[in-house]
PDB file of C-alpha atoms in Angstrom:
ATOM      1  CA  MET A 217      92.732  67.280  82.566  1.00 78.00           C
ATOM      2  CA  LEU A 218      92.174  70.019  80.566  1.00 83.00           C
ATOM      3  CA  ILE A 219      89.095  71.315  82.196  1.00 91.00           C
ATOM      4  CA  SER A 220      90.791  71.244  85.653  1.00 93.00           C
ATOM      5  CA  ALA A 221      93.804  73.103  84.230  1.00 87.00           C
ATOM      6  CA  ILE A 222      91.031  75.996  82.654  1.00 89.00           C
ATOM      7  CA  ILE A 223      89.526  75.768  85.984  1.00 94.00           C
ATOM      8  CA  PHE A 224      92.766  76.682  87.887  1.00 96.00           C
ATOM      9  CA  ILE A 225      94.395  78.939  85.482  1.00 92.00           C
ATOM     10  CA  SER A 226      91.437  81.159  85.571  1.00 93.00           C
ATOM     11  CA  LEU A 227      90.578  80.915  89.365  1.00 97.00           C
ATOM     12  CA  ALA A 228      94.649  82.360  89.277  1.00 96.00           C
ATOM     13  CA  LEU A 229      92.904  85.240  86.824  1.00 95.00           C
ATOM     14  CA  VAL A 230      90.349  85.520  89.931  1.00 97.00           C
ATOM     15  CA  PHE A 231      92.516  85.783  92.696  1.00 98.00           C
ATOM     16  CA  TYR A 232      95.559  87.429  91.088  1.00 96.00           C
ATOM     17  CA  THR A 233      93.554  90.170  89.766  1.00 97.00           C
ATOM     18  CA  ALA A 234      91.021  91.011  92.675  1.00 98.00           C
ATOM     19  CA  GLY A 235      93.992  91.278  95.108  1.00 98.00           C
ATOM     20  CA  VAL A 236      96.327  93.539  92.532  1.00 97.00           C
ATOM     21  CA  TRP A 237      93.493  95.747  92.016  1.00 97.00           C
ATOM     22  CA  GLY A 238      91.870  96.031  95.330  1.00 97.00           C
ATOM     23  CA  GLU A 239      95.716  96.954  96.744  1.00 97.00           C
ATOM     24  CA  LYS A 240      95.871  99.515  94.463  1.00 96.00           C
ATOM     25  CA  LEU A 241      92.167 100.843  94.935  1.00 97.00           C
ATOM     26  CA  THR A 242      92.318 101.106  98.877  1.00 97.00           C
ATOM     27  CA  GLY A 243      96.082 102.202  98.170  1.00 96.00           C
ATOM     28  CA  ARG A 244      97.661 100.087 100.880  1.00 96.00           C
ATOM     29  CA  LEU A 245      98.713  96.135 100.879  1.00 97.00           C
ATOM     30  CA  LYS A 246      96.289  94.391 103.414  1.00 97.00           C
ATOM     31  CA  TRP A 247      96.710  91.286 104.538  1.00 98.00           C
ATOM     32  CA  VAL A 248      93.092  90.048 102.340  1.00 98.00           C
ATOM     33  CA  PHE A 249      95.080  91.393  99.970  1.00 98.00           C
ATOM     34  CA  LEU A 250      98.219  89.114 100.282  1.00 98.00           C
ATOM     35  CA  ILE A 251      96.079  85.816 100.949  1.00 98.00           C
ATOM     36  CA  LEU A 252      94.646  86.805  97.377  1.00 98.00           C
ATOM     37  CA  PHE A 253      97.985  87.007  95.935  1.00 98.00           C
ATOM     38  CA  TRP A 254      99.028  83.519  97.781  1.00 98.00           C
ATOM     39  CA  LEU A 255      95.929  81.870  96.085  1.00 98.00           C
ATOM     40  CA  GLY A 256      96.730  83.200  92.482  1.00 97.00           C
ATOM     41  CA  PHE A 257     100.156  81.502  92.874  1.00 97.00           C
ATOM     42  CA  ILE A 258      99.013  78.263  94.290  1.00 97.00           C
ATOM     43  CA  MET A 259      95.635  77.952  90.917  1.00 97.00           C
ATOM     44  CA  ASP A 260      98.052  79.187  88.815  1.00 95.00           C
ATOM     45  CA  SER A 261     101.145  76.885  90.014  1.00 95.00           C
ATOM     46  CA  THR A 262      98.555  73.920  89.393  1.00 95.00           C
ATOM     47  CA  GLY A 263      97.186  74.790  86.769  1.00 92.00           C
ATOM     48  CA  THR A 264     100.335  75.489  85.048  1.00 87.00           C
ATOM     49  CA  ALA A 265     101.636  72.094  86.271  1.00 89.00           C
ATOM     50  CA  LEU A 266      98.220  70.144  85.062  1.00 90.00           C
ATOM     51  CA  MET A 267      98.832  72.041  81.432  1.00 84.00           C
ATOM     52  CA  SER A 268     102.956  70.845  81.470  1.00 79.00           C
ATOM     53  CA  GLU A 269     102.167  67.631  81.871  1.00 81.00           C
ATOM     54  CA  MET A 270      99.564  67.498  78.925  1.00 77.00           C
ATOM     55  CA  ALA A 271     101.885  69.089  76.613  1.00 69.00           C
ATOM     56  CA  GLY A 272     104.845  67.596  77.776  1.00 69.00           C
ATOM     57  CA  ALA A 273     108.297  68.682  78.785  1.00 59.00           C
ATOM     58  CA  ASN A 274     109.834  68.853  76.020  1.00 64.00           C
ATOM     59  CA  GLN A 275     107.302  72.329  75.278  1.00 68.00           C
ATOM     60  CA  PHE A 276     109.947  75.340  74.335  1.00 73.00           C
ATOM     61  CA  ASN A 277     108.198  78.707  73.215  1.00 77.00           C
ATOM     62  CA  ILE A 278     107.917  82.203  74.343  1.00 79.00           C
ATOM     63  CA  HIS A 279     104.772  80.920  76.186  1.00 76.00           C
ATOM     64  CA  SER A 280     106.959  78.443  78.312  1.00 79.00           C
ATOM     65  CA  LEU A 281     109.628  81.256  78.793  1.00 85.00           C
ATOM     66  CA  THR A 282     107.254  83.835  79.818  1.00 86.00           C
ATOM     67  CA  GLY A 283     104.957  81.415  81.962  1.00 85.00           C
ATOM     68  CA  ALA A 284     107.760  80.133  84.135  1.00 87.00           C
ATOM     69  CA  ALA A 285     108.623  83.532  84.059  1.00 91.00           C
ATOM     70  CA  ALA A 286     105.730  84.975  85.340  1.00 93.00           C
ATOM     71  CA  ILE A 287     105.431  82.150  88.060  1.00 95.00           C
ATOM     72  CA  ILE A 288     108.761  83.375  90.041  1.00 95.00           C
ATOM     73  CA  LEU A 289     107.394  86.306  89.849  1.00 96.00           C
ATOM     74  CA  MET A 290     104.697  85.787  91.405  1.00 96.00           C
ATOM     75  CA  LEU A 291     106.217  83.920  93.755  1.00 97.00           C
ATOM     76  CA  PHE A 292     109.070  86.622  94.607  1.00 97.00           C
ATOM     77  CA  HIS A 293     106.142  89.218  94.761  1.00 97.00           C
ATOM     78  CA  ALA A 294     103.784  87.154  97.395  1.00 98.00           C
ATOM     79  CA  ILE A 295     106.782  86.429  99.234  1.00 98.00           C
ATOM     80  CA  TRP A 296     107.900  90.480  99.732  1.00 97.00           C
ATOM     81  CA  ALA A 297     104.406  91.280 100.489  1.00 98.00           C
ATOM     82  CA  THR A 298     104.559  88.935 102.948  1.00 98.00           C
ATOM     83  CA  TYR A 299     108.164  90.444 104.600  1.00 97.00           C
ATOM     84  CA  VAL A 300     106.539  94.503 104.316  1.00 97.00           C
ATOM     85  CA  LEU A 301     103.297  93.013 105.772  1.00 97.00           C
ATOM     86  CA  LEU A 302     105.093  91.421 108.874  1.00 97.00           C
ATOM     87  CA  LYS A 303     107.643  94.030 109.111  1.00 96.00           C
ATOM     88  CA  LYS A 304     105.044  96.778 108.962  1.00 95.00           C
ATOM     89  CA  GLN A 305     107.014  99.021 107.082  1.00 91.00           C
ATOM     90  CA  GLU A 306     104.382 101.460 106.211  1.00 94.00           C
ATOM     91  CA  ARG A 307     106.185 103.518 103.456  1.00 95.00           C
ATOM     92  CA  LEU A 308     106.123 100.096 101.324  1.00 95.00           C
ATOM     93  CA  ILE A 309     102.783  99.195 102.563  1.00 96.00           C
ATOM     94  CA  VAL A 310     100.901 102.205 100.669  1.00 96.00           C
ATOM     95  CA  SER A 311     103.761 101.774  97.494  1.00 95.00           C
ATOM     96  CA  PHE A 312     103.823  98.454  97.008  1.00 96.00           C
ATOM     97  CA  HIS A 313     101.023  98.389  94.166  1.00 94.00           C
ATOM     98  CA  LYS A 314     103.541  99.882  91.556  1.00 94.00           C
ATOM     99  CA  PHE A 315     104.955  96.527  92.367  1.00 95.00           C
ATOM    100  CA  SER A 316     101.844  94.298  91.970  1.00 96.00           C
ATOM    101  CA  LEU A 317     100.858  95.892  88.837  1.00 96.00           C
ATOM    102  CA  VAL A 318     104.473  95.160  87.264  1.00 95.00           C
ATOM    103  CA  VAL A 319     103.793  91.265  88.225  1.00 95.00           C
ATOM    104  CA  TRP A 320     100.388  91.329  87.227  1.00 95.00           C
ATOM    105  CA  PHE A 321     100.824  92.600  84.450  1.00 94.00           C
ATOM    106  CA  VAL A 322     104.059  90.321  83.266  1.00 93.00           C
ATOM    107  CA  TRP A 323     101.499  88.031  84.275  1.00 93.00           C
ATOM    108  CA  LEU A 324      98.921  88.244  81.499  1.00 93.00           C
ATOM    109  CA  ILE A 325     101.943  88.195  78.965  1.00 90.00           C
ATOM    110  CA  PRO A 326     101.339  84.036  79.500  1.00 87.00           C
ATOM    111  CA  TYR A 327      97.791  84.254  80.593  1.00 86.00           C
ATOM    112  CA  LEU A 328      97.161  85.892  77.166  1.00 88.00           C
ATOM    113  CA  SER A 329      99.039  84.275  75.072  1.00 81.00           C
ATOM    114  CA  GLY A 330      97.928  80.627  75.974  1.00 76.00           C
ATOM    115  CA  LEU A 331      94.469  82.048  75.911  1.00 73.00           C
ATOM    116  CA  PHE A 332      95.035  83.067  71.957  1.00 76.00           C
ATOM    117  CA  MET A 333      97.389  80.367  70.900  1.00 70.00           C
ATOM    118  CA  ASN A 334      94.772  77.786  71.950  1.00 63.00           C
ATOM    119  CA  MET A 335      91.726  79.395  70.503  1.00 55.00           C
TER     120      MET A 335
END
């Protein structure tokens, strides 16, 4: 189960990073980036669920707190990006990357803390 969790969390890093930085580099929120955001969220949620199952429900530390915050923020980010694209709000489409970068940096905190805590 540990290997599966690591694979899911690693895929989350790949998908989410590709979506956030692809959006930043092109200067526009696009459907392909939205798909990558959702894939990153799904992979992270799956990996986190597997890790939580292995660790037990009583784990309460900075890693679990930042991890929960990051998942909630990723979900909000993906929902908001979906809304922006569906509404075709050009002003938000070209500035959305600012929010994406903040969410990505917040997401890196539990990713890196989990990586370092378990090395």
